[in-house]
PDB file of C-alpha atoms in Angstrom:
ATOM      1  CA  UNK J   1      18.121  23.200 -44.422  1.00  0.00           C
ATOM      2  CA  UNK J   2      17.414  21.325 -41.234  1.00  0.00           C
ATOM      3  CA  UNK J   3      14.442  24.149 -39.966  1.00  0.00           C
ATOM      4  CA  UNK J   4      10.525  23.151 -39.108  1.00  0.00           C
ATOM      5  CA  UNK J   5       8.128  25.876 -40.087  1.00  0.00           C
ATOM      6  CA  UNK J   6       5.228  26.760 -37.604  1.00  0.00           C
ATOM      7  CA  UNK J   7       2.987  28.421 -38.083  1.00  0.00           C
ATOM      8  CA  UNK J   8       1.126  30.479 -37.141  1.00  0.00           C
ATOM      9  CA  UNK J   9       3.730  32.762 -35.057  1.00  0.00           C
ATOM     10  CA  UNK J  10       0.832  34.521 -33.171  1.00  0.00           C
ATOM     11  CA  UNK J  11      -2.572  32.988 -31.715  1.00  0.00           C
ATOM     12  CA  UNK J  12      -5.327  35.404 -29.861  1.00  0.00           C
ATOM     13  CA  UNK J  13      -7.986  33.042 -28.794  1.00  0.00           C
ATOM     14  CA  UNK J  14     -10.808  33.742 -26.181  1.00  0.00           C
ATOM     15  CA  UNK J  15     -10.938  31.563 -23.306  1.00  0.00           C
ATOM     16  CA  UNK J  16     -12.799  28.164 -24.046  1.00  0.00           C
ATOM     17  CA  UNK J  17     -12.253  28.461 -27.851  1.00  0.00           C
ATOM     18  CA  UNK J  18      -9.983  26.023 -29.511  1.00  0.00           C
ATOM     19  CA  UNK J  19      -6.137  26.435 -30.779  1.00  0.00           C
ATOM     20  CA  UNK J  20      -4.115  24.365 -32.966  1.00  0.00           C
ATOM     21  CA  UNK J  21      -0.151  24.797 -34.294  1.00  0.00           C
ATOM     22  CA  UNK J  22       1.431  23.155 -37.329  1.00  0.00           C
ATOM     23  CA  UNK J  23       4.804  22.045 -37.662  1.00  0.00           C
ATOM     24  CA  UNK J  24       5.818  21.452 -41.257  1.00  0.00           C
ATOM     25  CA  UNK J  25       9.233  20.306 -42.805  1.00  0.00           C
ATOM     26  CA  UNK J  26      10.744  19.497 -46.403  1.00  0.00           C
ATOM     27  CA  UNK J  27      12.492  16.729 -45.323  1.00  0.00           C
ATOM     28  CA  UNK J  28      11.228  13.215 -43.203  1.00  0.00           C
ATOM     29  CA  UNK J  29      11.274  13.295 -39.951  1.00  0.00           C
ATOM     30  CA  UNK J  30      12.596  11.037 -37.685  1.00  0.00           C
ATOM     31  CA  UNK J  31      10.731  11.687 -34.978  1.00  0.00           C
ATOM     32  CA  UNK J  32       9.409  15.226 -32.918  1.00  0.00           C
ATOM     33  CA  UNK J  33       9.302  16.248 -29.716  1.00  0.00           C
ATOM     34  CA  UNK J  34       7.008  19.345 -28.236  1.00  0.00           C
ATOM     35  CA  UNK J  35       7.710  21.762 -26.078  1.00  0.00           C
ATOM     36  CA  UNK J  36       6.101  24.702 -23.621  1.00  0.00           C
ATOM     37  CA  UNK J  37       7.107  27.742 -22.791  1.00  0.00           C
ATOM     38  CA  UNK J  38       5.269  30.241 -20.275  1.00  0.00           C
ATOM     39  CA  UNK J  39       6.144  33.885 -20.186  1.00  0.00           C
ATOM     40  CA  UNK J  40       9.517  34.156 -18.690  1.00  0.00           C
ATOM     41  CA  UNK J  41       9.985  30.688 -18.145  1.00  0.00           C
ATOM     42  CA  UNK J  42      12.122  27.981 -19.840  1.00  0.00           C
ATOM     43  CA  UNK J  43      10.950  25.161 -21.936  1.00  0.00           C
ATOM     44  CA  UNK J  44       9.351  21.980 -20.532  1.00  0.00           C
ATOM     45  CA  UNK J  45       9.005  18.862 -22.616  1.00  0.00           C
ATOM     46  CA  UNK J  46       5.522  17.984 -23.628  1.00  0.00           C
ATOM     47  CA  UNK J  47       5.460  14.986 -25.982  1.00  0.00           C
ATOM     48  CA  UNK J  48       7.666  13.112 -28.700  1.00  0.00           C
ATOM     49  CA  UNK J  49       6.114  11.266 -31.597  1.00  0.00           C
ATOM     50  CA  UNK J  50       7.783   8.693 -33.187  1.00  0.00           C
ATOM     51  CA  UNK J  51       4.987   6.609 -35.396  1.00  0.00           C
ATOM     52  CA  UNK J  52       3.724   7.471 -38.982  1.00  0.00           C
ATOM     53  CA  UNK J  53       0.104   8.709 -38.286  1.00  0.00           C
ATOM     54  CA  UNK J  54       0.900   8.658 -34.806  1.00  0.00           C
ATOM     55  CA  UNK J  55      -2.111  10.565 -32.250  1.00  0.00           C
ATOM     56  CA  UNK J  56      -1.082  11.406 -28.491  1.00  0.00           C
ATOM     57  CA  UNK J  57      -3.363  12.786 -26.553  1.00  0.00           C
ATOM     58  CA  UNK J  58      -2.940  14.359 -22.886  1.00  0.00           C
ATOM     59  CA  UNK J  59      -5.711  16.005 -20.972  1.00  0.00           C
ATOM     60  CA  UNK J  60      -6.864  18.842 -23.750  1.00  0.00           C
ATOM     61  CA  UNK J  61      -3.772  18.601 -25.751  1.00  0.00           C
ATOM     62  CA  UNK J  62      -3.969  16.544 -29.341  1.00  0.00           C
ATOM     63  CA  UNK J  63      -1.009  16.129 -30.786  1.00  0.00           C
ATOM     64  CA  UNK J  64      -0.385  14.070 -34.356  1.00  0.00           C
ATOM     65  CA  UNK J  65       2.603  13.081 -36.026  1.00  0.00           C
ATOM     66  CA  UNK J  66       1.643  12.854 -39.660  1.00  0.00           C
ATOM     67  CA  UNK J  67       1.725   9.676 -42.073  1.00  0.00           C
ATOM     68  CA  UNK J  68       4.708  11.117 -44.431  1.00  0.00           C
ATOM     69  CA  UNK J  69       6.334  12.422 -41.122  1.00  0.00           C
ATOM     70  CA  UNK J  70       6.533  15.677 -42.538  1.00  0.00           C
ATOM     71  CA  UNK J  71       4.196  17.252 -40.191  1.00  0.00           C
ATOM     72  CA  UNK J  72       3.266  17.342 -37.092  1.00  0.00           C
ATOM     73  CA  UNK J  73       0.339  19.480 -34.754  1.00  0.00           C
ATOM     74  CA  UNK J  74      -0.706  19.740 -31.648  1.00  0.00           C
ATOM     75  CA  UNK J  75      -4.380  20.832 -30.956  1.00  0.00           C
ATOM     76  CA  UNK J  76      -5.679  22.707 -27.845  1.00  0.00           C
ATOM     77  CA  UNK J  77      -9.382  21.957 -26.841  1.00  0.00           C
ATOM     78  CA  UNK J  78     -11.322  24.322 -24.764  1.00  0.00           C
ATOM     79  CA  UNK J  79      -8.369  27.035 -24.178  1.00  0.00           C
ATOM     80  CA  UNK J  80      -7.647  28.137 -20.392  1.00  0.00           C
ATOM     81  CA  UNK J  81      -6.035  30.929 -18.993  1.00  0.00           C
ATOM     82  CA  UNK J  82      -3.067  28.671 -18.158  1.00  0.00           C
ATOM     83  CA  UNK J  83      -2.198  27.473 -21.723  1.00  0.00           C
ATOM     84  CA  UNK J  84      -0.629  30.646 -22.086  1.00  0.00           C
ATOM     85  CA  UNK J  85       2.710  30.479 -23.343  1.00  0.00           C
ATOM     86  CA  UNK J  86       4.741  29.548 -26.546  1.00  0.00           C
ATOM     87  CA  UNK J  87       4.289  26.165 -27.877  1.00  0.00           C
ATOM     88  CA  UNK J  88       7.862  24.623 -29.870  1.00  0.00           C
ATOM     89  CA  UNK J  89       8.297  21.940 -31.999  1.00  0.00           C
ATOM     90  CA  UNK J  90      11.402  20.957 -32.503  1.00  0.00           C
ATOM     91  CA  UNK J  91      13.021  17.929 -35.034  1.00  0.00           C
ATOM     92  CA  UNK J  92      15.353  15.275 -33.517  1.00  0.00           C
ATOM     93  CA  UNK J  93      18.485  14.431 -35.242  1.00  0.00           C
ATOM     94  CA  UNK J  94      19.888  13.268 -32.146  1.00  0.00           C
ATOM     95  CA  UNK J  95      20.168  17.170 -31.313  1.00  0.00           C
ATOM     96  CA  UNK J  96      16.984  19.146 -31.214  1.00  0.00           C
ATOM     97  CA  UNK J  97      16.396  21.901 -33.399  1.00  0.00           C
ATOM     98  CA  UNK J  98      13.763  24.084 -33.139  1.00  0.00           C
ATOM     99  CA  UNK J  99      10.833  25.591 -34.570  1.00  0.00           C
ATOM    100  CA  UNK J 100      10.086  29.135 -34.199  1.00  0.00           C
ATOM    101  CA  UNK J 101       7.564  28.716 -31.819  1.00  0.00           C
ATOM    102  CA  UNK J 102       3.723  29.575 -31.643  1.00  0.00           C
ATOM    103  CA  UNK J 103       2.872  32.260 -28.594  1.00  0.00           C
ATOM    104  CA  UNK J 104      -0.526  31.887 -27.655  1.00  0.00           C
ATOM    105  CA  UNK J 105      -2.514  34.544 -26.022  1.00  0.00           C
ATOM    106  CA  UNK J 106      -5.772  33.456 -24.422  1.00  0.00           C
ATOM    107  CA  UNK J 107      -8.393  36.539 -23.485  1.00  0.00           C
ATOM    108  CA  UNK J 108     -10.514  35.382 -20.012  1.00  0.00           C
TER     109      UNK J 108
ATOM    110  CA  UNK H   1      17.347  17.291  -7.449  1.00  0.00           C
ATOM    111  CA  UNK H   2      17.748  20.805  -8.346  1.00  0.00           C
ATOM    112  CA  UNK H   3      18.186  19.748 -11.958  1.00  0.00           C
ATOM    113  CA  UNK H   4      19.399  21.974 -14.014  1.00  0.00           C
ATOM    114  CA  UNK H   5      21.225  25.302 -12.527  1.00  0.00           C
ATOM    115  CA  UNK H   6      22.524  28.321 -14.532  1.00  0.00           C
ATOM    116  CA  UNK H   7      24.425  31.240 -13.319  1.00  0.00           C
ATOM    117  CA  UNK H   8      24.569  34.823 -13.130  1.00  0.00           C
ATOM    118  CA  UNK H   9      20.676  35.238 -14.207  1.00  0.00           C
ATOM    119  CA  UNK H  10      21.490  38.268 -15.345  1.00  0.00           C
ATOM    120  CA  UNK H  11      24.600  40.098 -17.009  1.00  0.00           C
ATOM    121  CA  UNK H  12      25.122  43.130 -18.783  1.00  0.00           C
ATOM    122  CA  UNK H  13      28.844  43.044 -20.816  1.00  0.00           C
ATOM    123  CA  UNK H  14      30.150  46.030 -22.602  1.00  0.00           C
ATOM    124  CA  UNK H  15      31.708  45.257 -26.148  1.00  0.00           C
ATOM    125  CA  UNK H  16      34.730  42.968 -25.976  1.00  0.00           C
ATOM    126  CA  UNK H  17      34.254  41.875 -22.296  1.00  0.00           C
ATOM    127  CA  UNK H  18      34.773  37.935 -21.819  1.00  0.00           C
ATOM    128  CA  UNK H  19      32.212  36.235 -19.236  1.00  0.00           C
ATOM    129  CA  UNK H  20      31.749  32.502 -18.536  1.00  0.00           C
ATOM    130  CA  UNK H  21      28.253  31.163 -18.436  1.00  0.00           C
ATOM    131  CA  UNK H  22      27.840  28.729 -15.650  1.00  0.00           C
ATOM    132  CA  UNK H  23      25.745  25.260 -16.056  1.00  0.00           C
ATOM    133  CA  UNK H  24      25.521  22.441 -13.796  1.00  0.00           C
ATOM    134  CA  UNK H  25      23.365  18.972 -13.552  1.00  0.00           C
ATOM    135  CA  UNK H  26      22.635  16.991 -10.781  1.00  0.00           C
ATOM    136  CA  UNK H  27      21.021  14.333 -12.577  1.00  0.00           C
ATOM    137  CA  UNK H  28      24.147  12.347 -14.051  1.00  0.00           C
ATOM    138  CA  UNK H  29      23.127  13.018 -17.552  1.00  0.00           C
ATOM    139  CA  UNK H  30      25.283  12.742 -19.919  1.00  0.00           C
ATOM    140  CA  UNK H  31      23.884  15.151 -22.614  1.00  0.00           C
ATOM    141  CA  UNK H  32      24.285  18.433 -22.236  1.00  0.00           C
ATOM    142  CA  UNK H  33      23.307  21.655 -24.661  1.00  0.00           C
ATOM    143  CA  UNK H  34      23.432  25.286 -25.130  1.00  0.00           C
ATOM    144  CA  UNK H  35      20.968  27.440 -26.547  1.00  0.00           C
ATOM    145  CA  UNK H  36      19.690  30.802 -27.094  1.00  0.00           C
ATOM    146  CA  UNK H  37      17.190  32.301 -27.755  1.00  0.00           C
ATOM    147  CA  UNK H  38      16.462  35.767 -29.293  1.00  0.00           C
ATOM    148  CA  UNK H  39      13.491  37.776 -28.572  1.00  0.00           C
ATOM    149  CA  UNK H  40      10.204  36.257 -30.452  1.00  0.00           C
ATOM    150  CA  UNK H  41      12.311  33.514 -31.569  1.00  0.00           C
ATOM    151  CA  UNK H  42      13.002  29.713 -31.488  1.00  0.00           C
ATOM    152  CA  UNK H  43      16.050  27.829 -29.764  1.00  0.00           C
ATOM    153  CA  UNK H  44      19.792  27.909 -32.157  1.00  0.00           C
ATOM    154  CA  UNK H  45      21.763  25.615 -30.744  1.00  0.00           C
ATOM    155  CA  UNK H  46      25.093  26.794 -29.976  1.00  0.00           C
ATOM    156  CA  UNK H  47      27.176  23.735 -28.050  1.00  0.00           C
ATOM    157  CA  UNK H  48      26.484  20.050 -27.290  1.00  0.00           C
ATOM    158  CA  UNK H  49      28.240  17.528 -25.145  1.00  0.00           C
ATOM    159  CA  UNK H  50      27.633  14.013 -25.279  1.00  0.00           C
ATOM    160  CA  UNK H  51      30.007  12.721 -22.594  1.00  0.00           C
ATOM    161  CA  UNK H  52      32.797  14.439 -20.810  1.00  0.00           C
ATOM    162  CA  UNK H  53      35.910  15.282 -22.536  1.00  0.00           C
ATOM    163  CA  UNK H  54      33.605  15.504 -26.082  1.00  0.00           C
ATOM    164  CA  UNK H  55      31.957  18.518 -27.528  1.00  0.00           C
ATOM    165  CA  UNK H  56      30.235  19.775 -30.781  1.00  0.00           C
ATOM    166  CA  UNK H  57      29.457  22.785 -32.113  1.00  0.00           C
ATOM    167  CA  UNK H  58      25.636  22.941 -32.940  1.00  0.00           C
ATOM    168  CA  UNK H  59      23.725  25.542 -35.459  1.00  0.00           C
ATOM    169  CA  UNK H  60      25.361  29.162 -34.181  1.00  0.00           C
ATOM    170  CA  UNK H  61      28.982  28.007 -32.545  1.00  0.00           C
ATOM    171  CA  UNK H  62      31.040  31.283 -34.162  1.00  0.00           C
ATOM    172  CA  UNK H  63      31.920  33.422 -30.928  1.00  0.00           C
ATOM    173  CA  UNK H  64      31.830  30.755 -28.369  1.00  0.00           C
ATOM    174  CA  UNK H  65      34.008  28.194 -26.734  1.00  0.00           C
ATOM    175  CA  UNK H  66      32.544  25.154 -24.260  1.00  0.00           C
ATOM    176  CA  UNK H  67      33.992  22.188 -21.959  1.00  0.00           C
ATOM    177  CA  UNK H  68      33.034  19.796 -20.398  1.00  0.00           C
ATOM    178  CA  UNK H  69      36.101  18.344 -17.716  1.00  0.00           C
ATOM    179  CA  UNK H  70      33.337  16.702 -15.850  1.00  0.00           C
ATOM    180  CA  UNK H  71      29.598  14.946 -16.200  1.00  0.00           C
ATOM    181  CA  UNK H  72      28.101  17.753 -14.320  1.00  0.00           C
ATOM    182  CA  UNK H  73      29.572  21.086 -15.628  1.00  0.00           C
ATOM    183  CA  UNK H  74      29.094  22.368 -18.602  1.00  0.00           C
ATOM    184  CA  UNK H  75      30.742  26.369 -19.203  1.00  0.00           C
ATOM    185  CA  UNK H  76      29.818  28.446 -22.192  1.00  0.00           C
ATOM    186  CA  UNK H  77      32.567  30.802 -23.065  1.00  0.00           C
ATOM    187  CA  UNK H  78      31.865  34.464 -24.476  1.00  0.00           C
ATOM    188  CA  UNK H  79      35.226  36.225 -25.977  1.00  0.00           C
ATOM    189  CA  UNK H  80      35.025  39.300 -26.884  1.00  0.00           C
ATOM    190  CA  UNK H  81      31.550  39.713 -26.402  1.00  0.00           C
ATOM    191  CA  UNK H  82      29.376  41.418 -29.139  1.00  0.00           C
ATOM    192  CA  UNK H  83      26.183  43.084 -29.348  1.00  0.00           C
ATOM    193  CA  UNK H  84      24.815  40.182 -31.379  1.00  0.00           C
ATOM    194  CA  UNK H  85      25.135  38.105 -29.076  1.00  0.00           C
ATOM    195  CA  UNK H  86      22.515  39.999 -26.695  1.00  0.00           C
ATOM    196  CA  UNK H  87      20.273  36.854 -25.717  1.00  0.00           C
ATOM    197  CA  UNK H  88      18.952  34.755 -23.606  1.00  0.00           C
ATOM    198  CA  UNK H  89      20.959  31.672 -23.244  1.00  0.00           C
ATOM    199  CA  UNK H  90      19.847  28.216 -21.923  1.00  0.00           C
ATOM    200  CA  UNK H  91      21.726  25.372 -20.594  1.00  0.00           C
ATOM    201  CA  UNK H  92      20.232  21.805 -21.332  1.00  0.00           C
ATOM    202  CA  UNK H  93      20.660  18.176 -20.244  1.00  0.00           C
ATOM    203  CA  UNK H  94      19.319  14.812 -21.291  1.00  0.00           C
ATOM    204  CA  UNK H  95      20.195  11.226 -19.444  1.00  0.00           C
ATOM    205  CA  UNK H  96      20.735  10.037 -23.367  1.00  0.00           C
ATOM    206  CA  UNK H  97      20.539  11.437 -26.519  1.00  0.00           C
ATOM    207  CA  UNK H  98      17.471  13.569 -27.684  1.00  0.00           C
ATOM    208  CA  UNK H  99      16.127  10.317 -29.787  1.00  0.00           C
ATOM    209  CA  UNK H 100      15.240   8.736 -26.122  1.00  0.00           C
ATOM    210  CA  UNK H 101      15.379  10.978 -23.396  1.00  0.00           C
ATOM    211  CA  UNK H 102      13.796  14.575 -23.188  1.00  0.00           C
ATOM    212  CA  UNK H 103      15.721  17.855 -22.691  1.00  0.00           C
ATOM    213  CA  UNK H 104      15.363  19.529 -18.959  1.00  0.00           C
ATOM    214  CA  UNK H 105      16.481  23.005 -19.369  1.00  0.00           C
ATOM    215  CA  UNK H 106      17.800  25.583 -16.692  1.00  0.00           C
ATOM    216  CA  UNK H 107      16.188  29.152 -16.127  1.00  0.00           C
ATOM    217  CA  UNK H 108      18.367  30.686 -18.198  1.00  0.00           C
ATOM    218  CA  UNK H 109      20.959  33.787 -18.515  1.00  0.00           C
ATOM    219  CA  UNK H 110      19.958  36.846 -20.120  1.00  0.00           C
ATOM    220  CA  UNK H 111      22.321  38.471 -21.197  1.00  0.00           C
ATOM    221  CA  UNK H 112      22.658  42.136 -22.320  1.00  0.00           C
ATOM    222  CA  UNK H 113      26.009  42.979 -24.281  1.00  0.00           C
ATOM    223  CA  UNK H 114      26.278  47.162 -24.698  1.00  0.00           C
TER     224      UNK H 114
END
């Protein structure tokens, strides 16, 4: 079907280590946008790649687009207290559908 | 702007109540989307609008009706209400479609259906 895999579901890190999710799908993707989601909150838009072997990076977030456009990942450096939350991919086909999401747990 | 706004923020419906979501933009987008979202799991999109007067149903439609009779409002019906449909639902708008614009989502309903 039209679904993007992430894995992992579940991340336990320890404050300062590093965290990276992986968005994978069968089929070429257009392009992908990221999204956050805190405890209790609602998402909020991170990023949208668009280019083959496309890198973004903001602050301590990574995120790559890869060249098949197949995957995509978005890499955490240095983990704080406040990246807490559940981290979505999602495919755009015009409509967003979305991946099942990566929590993230960070230990101070 | 207060962007996005959903109402009730809470509901509990017993089995075969109706209830009407509420969803409203001040932002003049003209994209607008329902999801929910079950516990530990992604976004299924339910409803999209791309202009007043048109709708779509999206990935989980079966057991809900929307309409949109203006740019800014943007209902999700519940008939007959079921216990699988015990969620959290989100209300979504974008100025233009997903390909250019990102989504700003509301706060959410959570609903309870017993």
């Amino acid at each position: 079907g039209q679904q993007v895999m992430q894995i992992p579901q579940y991340q336990h890190v320890q404050e300062g280590e590093d965290f990276t999710t992986y968005c994978n799908s069968s089929t070429t993707l257009s392009n992908i946008q990221w999204y956050k989601q805190r405890p209790g909150g609602h998402p909020v838009f991170l990023i949208q790649l668009v280019k083959s072997g496309e890198v973004k990076k903001q602050k301590r977030l990574t995120f790559q687009f890869g060249e098949a456009k197949k995957n995509s990942s978005l890499h955490i450096t240095a983990t704080q207290t406040t990246d807490v939350g559940t981290y979505f991919c999602a495919r755009n086909t015009g409509k967003l559908i979305f991946g099942q999401g990566t929590t993230l747990q960070v230990k101070p | 702007n207060a962007g996005v706004t959903q109402t009730p923020k809470f509901r509990i419906l017993k089995i075969g109540q109706s209830m009407t979501l509420q969803c409203t933009q001040d932002m003049n987008h003209n994209y607008m989307y329902w999801y929910r979202q079950d516990p530990g799991m992604g976004l299924k999109l339910i409803y999209y609008s791309v202009g007043a007067g048109i709708t779509d149903k999206g990935e989980v439609p079966n057991g809900y009706n929307v309409s949109r009779s203006t740019t800014e409002d943007f209902p999700l019906r519940l008939e007959l209400a079921a216990p699988s449909q015990t969620s959290v639902y989100f209300c979504a708008s974008s100025l233009e479609s997903s390909y250019n614009s990102p989504l700003h989502f509301g706060n959410g309903t959570r609903l309870t259906v017993t």
